[in-house]
mmCIF file of C-alpha atoms in Angstrom:
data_model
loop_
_atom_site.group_PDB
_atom_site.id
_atom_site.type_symbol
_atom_site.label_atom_id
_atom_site.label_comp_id
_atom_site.label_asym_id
_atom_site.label_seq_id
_atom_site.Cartn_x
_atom_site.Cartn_y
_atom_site.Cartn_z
ATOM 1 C CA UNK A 1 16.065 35.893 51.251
ATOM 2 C CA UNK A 2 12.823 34.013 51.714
ATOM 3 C CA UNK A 3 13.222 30.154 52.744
ATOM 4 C CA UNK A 4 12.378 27.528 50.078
ATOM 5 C CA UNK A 5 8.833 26.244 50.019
ATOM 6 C CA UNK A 6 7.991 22.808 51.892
ATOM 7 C CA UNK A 7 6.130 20.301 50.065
ATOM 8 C CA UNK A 8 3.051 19.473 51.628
ATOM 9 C CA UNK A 9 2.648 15.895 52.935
ATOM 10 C CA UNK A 10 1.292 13.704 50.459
ATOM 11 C CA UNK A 11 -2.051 12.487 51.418
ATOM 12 C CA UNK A 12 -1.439 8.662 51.805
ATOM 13 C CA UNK A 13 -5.019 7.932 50.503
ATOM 14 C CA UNK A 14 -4.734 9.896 47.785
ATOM 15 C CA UNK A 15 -1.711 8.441 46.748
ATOM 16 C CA UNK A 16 -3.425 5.153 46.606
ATOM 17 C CA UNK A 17 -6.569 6.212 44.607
ATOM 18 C CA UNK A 18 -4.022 7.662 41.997
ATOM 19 C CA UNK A 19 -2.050 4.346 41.411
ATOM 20 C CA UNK A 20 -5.156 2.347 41.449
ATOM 21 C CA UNK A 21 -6.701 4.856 38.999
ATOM 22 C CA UNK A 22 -2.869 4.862 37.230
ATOM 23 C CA UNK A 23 -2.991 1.208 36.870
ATOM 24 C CA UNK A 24 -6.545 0.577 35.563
ATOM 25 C CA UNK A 25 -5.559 2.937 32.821
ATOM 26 C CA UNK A 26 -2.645 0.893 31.761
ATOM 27 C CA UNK A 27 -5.303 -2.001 31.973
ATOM 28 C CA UNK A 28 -7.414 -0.204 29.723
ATOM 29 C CA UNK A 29 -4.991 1.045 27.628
ATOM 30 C CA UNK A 30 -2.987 -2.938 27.330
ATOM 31 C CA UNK A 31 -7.064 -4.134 26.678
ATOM 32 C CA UNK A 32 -7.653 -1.684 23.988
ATOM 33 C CA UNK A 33 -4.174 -2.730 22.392
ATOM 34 C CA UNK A 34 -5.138 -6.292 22.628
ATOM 35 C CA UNK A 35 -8.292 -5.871 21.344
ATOM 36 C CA UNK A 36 -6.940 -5.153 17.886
ATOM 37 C CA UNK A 37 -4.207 -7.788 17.987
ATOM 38 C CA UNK A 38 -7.481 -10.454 18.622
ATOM 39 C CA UNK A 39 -9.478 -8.540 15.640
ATOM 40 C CA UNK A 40 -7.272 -9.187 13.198
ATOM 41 C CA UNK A 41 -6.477 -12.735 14.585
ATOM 42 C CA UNK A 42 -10.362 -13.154 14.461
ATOM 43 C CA UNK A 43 -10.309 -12.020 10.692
ATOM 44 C CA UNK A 44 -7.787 -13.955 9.670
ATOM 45 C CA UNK A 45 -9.397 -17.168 11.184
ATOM 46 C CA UNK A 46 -12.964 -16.505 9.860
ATOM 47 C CA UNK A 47 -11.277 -16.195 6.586
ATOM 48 C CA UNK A 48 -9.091 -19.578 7.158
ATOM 49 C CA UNK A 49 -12.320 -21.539 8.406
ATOM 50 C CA UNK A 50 -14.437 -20.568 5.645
ATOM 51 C CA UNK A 51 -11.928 -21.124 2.764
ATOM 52 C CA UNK A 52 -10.724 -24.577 4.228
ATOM 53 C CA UNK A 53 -12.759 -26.353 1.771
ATOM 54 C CA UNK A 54 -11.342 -25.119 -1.055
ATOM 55 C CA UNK A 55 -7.743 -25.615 0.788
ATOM 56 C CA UNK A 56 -9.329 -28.696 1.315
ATOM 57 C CA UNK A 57 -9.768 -29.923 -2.329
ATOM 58 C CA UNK A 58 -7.445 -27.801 -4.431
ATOM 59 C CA UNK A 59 -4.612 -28.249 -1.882
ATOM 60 C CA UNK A 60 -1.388 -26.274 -2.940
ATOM 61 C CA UNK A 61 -2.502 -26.196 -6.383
ATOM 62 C CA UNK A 62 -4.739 -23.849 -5.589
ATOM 63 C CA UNK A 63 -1.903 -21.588 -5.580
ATOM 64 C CA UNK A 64 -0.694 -22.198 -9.026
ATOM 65 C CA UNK A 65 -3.711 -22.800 -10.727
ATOM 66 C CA UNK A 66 -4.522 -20.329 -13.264
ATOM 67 C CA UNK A 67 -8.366 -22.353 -13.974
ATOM 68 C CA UNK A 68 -11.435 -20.654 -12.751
ATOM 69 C CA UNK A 69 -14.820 -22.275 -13.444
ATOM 70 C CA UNK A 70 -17.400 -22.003 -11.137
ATOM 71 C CA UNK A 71 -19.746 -24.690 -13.496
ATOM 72 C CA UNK A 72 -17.106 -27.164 -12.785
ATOM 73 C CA UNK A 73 -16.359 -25.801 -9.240
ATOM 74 C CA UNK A 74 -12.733 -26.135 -10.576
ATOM 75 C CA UNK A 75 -11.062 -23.122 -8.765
ATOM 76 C CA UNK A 76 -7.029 -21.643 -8.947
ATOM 77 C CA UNK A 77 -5.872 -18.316 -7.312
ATOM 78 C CA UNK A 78 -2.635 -18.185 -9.401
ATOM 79 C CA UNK A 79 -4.362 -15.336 -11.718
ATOM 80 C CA UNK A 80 -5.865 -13.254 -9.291
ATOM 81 C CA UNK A 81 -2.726 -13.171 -7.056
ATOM 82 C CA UNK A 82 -0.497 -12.780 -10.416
ATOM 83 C CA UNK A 83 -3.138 -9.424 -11.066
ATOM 84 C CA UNK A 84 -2.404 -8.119 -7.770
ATOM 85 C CA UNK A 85 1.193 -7.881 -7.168
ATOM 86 C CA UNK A 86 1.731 -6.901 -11.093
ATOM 87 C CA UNK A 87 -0.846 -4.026 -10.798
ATOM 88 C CA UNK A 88 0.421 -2.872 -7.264
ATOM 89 C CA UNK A 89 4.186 -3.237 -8.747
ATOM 90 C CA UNK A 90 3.623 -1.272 -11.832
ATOM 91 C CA UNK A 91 1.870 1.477 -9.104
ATOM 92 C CA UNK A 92 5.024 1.686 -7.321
ATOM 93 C CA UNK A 93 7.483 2.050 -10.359
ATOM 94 C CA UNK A 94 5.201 5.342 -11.171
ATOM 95 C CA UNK A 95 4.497 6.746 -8.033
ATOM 96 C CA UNK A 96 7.399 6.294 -5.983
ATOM 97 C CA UNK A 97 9.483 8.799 -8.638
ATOM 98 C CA UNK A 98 6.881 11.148 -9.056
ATOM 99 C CA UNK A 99 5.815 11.159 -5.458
ATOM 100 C CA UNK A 100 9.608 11.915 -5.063
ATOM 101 C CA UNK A 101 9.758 14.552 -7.043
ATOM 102 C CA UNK A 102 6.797 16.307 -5.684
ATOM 103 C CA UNK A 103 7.754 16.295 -2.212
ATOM 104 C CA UNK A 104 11.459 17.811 -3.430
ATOM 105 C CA UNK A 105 9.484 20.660 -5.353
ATOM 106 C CA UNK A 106 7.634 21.164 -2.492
ATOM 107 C CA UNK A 107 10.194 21.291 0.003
ATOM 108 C CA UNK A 108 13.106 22.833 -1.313
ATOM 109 C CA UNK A 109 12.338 24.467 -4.655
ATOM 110 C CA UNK A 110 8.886 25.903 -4.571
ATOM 111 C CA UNK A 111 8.569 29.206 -3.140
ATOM 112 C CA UNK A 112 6.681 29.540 -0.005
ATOM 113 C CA UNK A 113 2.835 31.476 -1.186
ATOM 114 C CA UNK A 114 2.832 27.953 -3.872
ATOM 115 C CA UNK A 115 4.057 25.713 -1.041
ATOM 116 C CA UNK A 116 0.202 25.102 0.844
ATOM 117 C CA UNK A 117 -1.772 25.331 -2.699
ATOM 118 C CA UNK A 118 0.287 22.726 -4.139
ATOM 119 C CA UNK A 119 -0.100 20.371 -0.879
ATOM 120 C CA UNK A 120 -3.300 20.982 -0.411
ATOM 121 C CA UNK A 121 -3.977 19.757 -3.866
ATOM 122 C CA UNK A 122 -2.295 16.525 -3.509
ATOM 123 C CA UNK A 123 -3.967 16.060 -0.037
ATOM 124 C CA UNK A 124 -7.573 16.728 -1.500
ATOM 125 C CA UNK A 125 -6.548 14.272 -4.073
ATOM 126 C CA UNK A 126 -6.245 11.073 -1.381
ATOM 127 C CA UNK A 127 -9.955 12.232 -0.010
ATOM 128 C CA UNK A 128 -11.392 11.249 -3.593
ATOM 129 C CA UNK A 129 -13.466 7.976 -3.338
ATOM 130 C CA UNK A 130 -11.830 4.996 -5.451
ATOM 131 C CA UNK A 131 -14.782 4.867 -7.084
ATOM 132 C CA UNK A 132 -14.562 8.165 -9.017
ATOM 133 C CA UNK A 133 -11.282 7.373 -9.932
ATOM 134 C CA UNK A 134 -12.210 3.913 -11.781
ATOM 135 C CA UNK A 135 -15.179 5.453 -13.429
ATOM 136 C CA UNK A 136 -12.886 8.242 -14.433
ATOM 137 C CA UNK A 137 -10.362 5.867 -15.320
ATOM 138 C CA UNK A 138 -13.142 3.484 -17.303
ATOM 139 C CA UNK A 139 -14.287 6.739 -19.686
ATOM 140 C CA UNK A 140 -12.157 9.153 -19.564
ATOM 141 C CA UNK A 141 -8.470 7.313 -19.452
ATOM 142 C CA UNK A 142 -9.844 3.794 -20.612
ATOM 143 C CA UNK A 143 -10.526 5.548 -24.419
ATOM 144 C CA UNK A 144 -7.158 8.209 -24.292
ATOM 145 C CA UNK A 145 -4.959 4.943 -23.869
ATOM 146 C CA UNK A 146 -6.517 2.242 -25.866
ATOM 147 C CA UNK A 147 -5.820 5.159 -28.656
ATOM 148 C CA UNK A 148 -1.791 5.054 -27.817
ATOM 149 C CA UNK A 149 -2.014 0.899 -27.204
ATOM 150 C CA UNK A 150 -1.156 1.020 -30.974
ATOM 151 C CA UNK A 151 2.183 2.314 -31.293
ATOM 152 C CA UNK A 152 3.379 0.423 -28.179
ATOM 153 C CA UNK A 153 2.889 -2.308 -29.580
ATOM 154 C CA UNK A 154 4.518 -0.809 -33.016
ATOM 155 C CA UNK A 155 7.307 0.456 -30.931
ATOM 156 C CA UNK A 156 7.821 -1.100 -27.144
ATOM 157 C CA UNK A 157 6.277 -4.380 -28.636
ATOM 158 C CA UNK A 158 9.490 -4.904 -31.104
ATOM 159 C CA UNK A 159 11.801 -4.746 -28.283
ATOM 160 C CA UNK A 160 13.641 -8.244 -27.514
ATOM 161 C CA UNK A 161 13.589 -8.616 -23.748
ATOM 162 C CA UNK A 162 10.650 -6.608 -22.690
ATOM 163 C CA UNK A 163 8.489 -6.459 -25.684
ATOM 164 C CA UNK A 164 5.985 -9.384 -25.052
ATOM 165 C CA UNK A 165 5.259 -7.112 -21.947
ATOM 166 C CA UNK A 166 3.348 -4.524 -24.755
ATOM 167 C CA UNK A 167 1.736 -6.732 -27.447
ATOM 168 C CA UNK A 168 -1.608 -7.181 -27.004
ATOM 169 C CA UNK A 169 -5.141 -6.134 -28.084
ATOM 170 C CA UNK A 170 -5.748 -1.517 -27.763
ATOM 171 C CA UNK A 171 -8.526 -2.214 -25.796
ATOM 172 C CA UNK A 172 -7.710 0.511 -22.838
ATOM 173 C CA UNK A 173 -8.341 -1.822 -20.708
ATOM 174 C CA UNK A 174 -6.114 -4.129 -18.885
ATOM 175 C CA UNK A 175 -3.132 -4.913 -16.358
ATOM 176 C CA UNK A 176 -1.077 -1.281 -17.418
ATOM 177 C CA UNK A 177 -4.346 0.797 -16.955
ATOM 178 C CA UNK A 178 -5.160 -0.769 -13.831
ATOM 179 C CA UNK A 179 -1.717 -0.490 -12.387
ATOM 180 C CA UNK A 180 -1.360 3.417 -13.606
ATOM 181 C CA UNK A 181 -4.989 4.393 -11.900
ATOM 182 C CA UNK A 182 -3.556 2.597 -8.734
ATOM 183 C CA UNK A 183 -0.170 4.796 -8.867
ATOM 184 C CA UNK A 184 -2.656 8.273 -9.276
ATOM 185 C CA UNK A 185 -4.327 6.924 -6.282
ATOM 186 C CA UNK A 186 -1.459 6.486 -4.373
ATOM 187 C CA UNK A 187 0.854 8.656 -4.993
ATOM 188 C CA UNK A 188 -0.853 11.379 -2.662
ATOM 189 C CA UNK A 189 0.003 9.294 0.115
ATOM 190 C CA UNK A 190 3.502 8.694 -0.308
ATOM 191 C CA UNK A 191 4.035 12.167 -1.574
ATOM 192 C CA UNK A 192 2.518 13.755 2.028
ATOM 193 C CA UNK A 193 4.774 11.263 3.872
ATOM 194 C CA UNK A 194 7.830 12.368 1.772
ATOM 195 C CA UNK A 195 7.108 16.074 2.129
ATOM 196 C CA UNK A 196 6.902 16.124 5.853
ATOM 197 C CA UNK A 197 9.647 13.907 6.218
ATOM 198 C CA UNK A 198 12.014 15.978 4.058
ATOM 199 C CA UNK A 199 10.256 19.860 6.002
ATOM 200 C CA UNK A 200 11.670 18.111 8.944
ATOM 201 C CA UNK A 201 15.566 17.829 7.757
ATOM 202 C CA UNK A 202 17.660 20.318 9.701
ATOM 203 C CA UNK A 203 18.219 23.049 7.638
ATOM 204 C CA UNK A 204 22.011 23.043 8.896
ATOM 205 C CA UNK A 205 22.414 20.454 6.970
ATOM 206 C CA UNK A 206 21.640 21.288 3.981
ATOM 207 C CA UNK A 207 22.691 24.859 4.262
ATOM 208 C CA UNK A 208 26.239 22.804 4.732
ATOM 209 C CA UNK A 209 25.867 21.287 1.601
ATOM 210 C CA UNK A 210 24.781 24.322 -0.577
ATOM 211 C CA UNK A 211 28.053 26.372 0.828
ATOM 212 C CA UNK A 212 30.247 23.411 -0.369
ATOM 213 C CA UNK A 213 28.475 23.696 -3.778
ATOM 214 C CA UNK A 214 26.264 21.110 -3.911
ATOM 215 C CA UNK A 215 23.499 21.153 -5.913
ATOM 216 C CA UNK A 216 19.659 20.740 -4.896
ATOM 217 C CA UNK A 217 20.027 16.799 -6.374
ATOM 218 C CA UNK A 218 22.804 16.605 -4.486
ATOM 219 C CA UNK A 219 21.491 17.705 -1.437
ATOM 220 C CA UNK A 220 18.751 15.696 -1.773
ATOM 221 C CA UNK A 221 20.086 12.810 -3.204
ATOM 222 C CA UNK A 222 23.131 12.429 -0.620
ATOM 223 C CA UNK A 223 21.378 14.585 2.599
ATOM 224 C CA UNK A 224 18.123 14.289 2.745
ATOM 225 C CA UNK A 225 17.321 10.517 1.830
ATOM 226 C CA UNK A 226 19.932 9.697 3.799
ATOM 227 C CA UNK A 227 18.481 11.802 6.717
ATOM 228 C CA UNK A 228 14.465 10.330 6.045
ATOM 229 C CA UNK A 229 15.124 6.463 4.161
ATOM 230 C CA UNK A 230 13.797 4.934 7.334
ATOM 231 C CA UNK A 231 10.497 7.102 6.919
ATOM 232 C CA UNK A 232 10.430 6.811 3.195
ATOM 233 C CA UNK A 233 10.571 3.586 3.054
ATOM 234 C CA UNK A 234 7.982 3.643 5.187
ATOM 235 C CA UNK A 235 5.577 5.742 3.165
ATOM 236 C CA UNK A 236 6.094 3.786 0.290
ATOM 237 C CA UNK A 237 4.969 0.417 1.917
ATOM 238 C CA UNK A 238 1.854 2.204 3.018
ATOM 239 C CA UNK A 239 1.137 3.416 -0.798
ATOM 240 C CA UNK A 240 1.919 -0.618 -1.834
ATOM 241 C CA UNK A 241 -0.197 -1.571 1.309
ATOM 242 C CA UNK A 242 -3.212 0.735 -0.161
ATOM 243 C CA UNK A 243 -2.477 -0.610 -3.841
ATOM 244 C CA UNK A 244 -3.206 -4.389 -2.968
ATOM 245 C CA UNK A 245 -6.281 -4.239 -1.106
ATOM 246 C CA UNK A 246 -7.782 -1.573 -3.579
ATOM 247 C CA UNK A 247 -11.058 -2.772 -5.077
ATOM 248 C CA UNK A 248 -13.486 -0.687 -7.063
ATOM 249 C CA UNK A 249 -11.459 1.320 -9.305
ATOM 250 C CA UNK A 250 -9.045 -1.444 -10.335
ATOM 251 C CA UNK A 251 -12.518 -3.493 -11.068
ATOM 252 C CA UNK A 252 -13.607 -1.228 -13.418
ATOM 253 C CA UNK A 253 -10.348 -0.748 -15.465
ATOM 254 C CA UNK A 254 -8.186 -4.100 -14.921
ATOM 255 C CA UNK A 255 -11.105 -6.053 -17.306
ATOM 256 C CA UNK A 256 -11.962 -8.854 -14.848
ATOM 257 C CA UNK A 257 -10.541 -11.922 -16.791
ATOM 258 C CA UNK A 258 -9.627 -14.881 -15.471
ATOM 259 C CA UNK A 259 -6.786 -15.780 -17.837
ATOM 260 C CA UNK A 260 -3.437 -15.477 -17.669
ATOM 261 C CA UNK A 261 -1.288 -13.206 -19.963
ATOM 262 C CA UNK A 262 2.417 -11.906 -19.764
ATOM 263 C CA UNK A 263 1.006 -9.062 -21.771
ATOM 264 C CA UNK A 264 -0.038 -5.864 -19.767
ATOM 265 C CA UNK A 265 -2.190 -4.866 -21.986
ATOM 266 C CA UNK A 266 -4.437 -7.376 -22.012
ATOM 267 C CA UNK A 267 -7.208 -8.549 -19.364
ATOM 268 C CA UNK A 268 -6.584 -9.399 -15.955
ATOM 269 C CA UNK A 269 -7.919 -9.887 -12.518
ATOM 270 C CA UNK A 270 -7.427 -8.894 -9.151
ATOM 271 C CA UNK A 271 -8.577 -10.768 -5.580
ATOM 272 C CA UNK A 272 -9.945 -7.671 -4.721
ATOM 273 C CA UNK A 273 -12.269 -7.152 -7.986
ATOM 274 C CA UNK A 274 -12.529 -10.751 -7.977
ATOM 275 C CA UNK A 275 -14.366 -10.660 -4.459
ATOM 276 C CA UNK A 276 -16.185 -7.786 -5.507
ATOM 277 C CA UNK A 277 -17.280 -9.107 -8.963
ATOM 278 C CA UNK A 278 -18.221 -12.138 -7.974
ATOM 279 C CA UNK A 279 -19.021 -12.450 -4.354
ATOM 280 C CA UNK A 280 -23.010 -11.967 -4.739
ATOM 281 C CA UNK A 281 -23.417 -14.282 -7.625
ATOM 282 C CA UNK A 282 -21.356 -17.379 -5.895
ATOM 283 C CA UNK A 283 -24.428 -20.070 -6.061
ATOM 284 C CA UNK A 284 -22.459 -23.018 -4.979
ATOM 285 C CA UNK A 285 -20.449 -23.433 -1.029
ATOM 286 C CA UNK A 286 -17.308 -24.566 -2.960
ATOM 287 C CA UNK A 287 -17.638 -21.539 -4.776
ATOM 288 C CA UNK A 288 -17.737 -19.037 -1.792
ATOM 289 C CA UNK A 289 -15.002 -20.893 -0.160
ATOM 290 C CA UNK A 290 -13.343 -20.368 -2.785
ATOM 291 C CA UNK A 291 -13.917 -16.090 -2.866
ATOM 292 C CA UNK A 292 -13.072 -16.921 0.969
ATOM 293 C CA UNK A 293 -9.819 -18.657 0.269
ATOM 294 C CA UNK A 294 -8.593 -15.265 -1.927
ATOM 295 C CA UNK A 295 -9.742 -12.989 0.717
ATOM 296 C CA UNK A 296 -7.288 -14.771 3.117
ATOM 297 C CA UNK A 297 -4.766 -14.771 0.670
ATOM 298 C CA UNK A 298 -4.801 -10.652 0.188
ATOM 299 C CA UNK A 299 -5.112 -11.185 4.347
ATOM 300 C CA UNK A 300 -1.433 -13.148 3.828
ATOM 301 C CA UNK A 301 -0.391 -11.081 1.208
ATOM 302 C CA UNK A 302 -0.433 -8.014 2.790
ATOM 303 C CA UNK A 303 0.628 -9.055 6.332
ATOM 304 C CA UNK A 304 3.898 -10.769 4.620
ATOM 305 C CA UNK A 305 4.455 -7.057 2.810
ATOM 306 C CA UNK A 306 3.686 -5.176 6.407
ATOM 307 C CA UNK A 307 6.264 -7.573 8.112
ATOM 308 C CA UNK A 308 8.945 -7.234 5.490
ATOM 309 C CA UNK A 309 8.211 -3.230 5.504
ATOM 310 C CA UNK A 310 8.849 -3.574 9.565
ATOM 311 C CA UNK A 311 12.321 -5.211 9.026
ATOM 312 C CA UNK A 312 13.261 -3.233 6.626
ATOM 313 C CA UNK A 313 12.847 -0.495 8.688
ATOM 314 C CA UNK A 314 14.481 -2.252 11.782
ATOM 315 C CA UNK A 315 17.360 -3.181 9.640
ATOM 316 C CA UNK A 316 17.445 0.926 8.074
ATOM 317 C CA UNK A 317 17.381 2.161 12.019
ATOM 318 C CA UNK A 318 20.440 -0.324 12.987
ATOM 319 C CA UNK A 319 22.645 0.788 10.231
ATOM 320 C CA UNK A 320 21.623 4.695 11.049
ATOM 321 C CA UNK A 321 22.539 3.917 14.931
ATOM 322 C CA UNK A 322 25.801 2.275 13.684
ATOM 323 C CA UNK A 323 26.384 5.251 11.772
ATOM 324 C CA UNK A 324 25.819 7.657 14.407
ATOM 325 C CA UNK A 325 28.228 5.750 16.442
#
């Protein structure tokens, strides 16, 4: 029987060059991780310093204020900020269903030569610039909805609780059309997150559930969101996280009004399209600090939604561990 090999004695300077070459990676590494923390902190503070003087003036009320006229440099963010969240809400009450329902298909009821067409489809979908998508949505869906505006407000508009929601003028363009181009936009995104997410359940699992007689909504419904919530919820904060900050297709359908309506039909605004509509045309310094001052509110906005989205999941991971236990 041969006798076990003896490790060579480690070469004392070599050992040295390798930590020293070991710890100015993690140097590099920490740097490069820093880097991005001071980026953003840089953004946001650019933003801050250059909006300050409508902070300044307008004080809280900038908030809440739903007047916009640059002649009187008499600026409110209340209708831009209302645009934003209702557009990327109504997003997320179409996508996140459908999105569902295409990563189910795809995972557990399509058969496998339909599987990679299908995905492949909805991933070439997300590569499609936003601007196609708001010209498409501008003449093409603009004209197909103003036509069926009509008997919403004939038939949703009559409704007692929700009915002021669908009164308003056909024009095709407006708060409903922005927020349903937003969902097409997104829902690639939180589709491809689902669908990997549920390929990765262990088939065990659900094999259980089928041989007790579960059905597949069953096994999905009670198995596999159970099994994925933490990354579902996940993908769906991305798709609301894409939704706010999206700019030139939701300019070209949402109508670019500053006035405030309950209606969805009618005109709105967005801070994005706002920024984007009117950022080159701002003649006056009040007026840019005021384009400044909505730029670091989408900056707040969307850092309050990433830091609820990163509790949520914390709070989804505890209850799975005390589960597990």
């Amino acid at each position: 029987m041969p006798s076990p090999a003896v490790p060579s004695r480690i070469n004392p300077a070599r050992s040295r060059r390798l930590h020293a070459m070991d710890r100015r990676f993690r140097w590099l590494t920490a740097g490069l991780a820093f880097l991005v923390l001071l980026l953003l902190v840089g953004v946001a503070l650019s933003l801050f310093l250059r909006g300050w003087e409508a902070f300044h003036r307008f004080g809280f009320a900038f908030f809440w204020s739903d007047s916009w006229d640059p002649v009187t440099e008499n600026f409110g963010a209340l209708v831009p900020i209302y645009g934003t969240l209702v557009s990327s809400l109504i997003a997320l009450l179409i996508a996140v269903p459908i999105s569902f329902g295409i990563a189910l298909f795809i995972s557990e009821l399509a058969p496998e030569w339909l599987r990679q067409p299908v995905g492949s489809a909805i991933e070439l979908l997300a590569g499609i610039p936003s601007i196609i998508f708001g010209m498409w949505g501008l003449f093409v869906f603009a004209p197909v909805l103003g036509s069926a505006e009509p008997w919403l407000n004939d038939h949703l508009g009559a409704l007692p609780a929700v009915g002021a929601l669908f009164r308003g003028p056909p024009m095709g363009i407006g708060m409903l059309t922005a927020g349903i181009i937003l969902a097409i936009m997104v829902i690639p995104f939180i589709s491809a997150i689902m669908r990997d997410v549920f390929l990765v359940v262990p088939a065990l699992l659900k094999e259980s559930a089928y041989g007790l007689g579960a059905t597949t909504w069953e096994v999905a419904r009670h198995v596999v969101l159970p099994y994925t919530r933490t990354a579902v919820v996940g993908g769906v904060f991305l798709g609301l996280g894409r939704a706010l900050g999206e700019t030139m297709a939701v300019t070209f359908v949402i109508g670019n009004a500053h006035d405030l309506h309950i209606s969805l039909l009618d005109a709105g605004n967005s801070i994005a399209a706002a920024l984007a509509n009117e950022f080159a045309e701002a003649f006056s310094p009040m007026y840019k600090s005021a384009l400044m001052a909505l730029g670091f509110i989408l900056f707040i906005i969307t850092f309050v939604v990433l830091v609820l989205a990163k509790l949520m999941l914390w709070r989804l991971g505890q209850g799975q561990g005390k589960v597990g236990l």
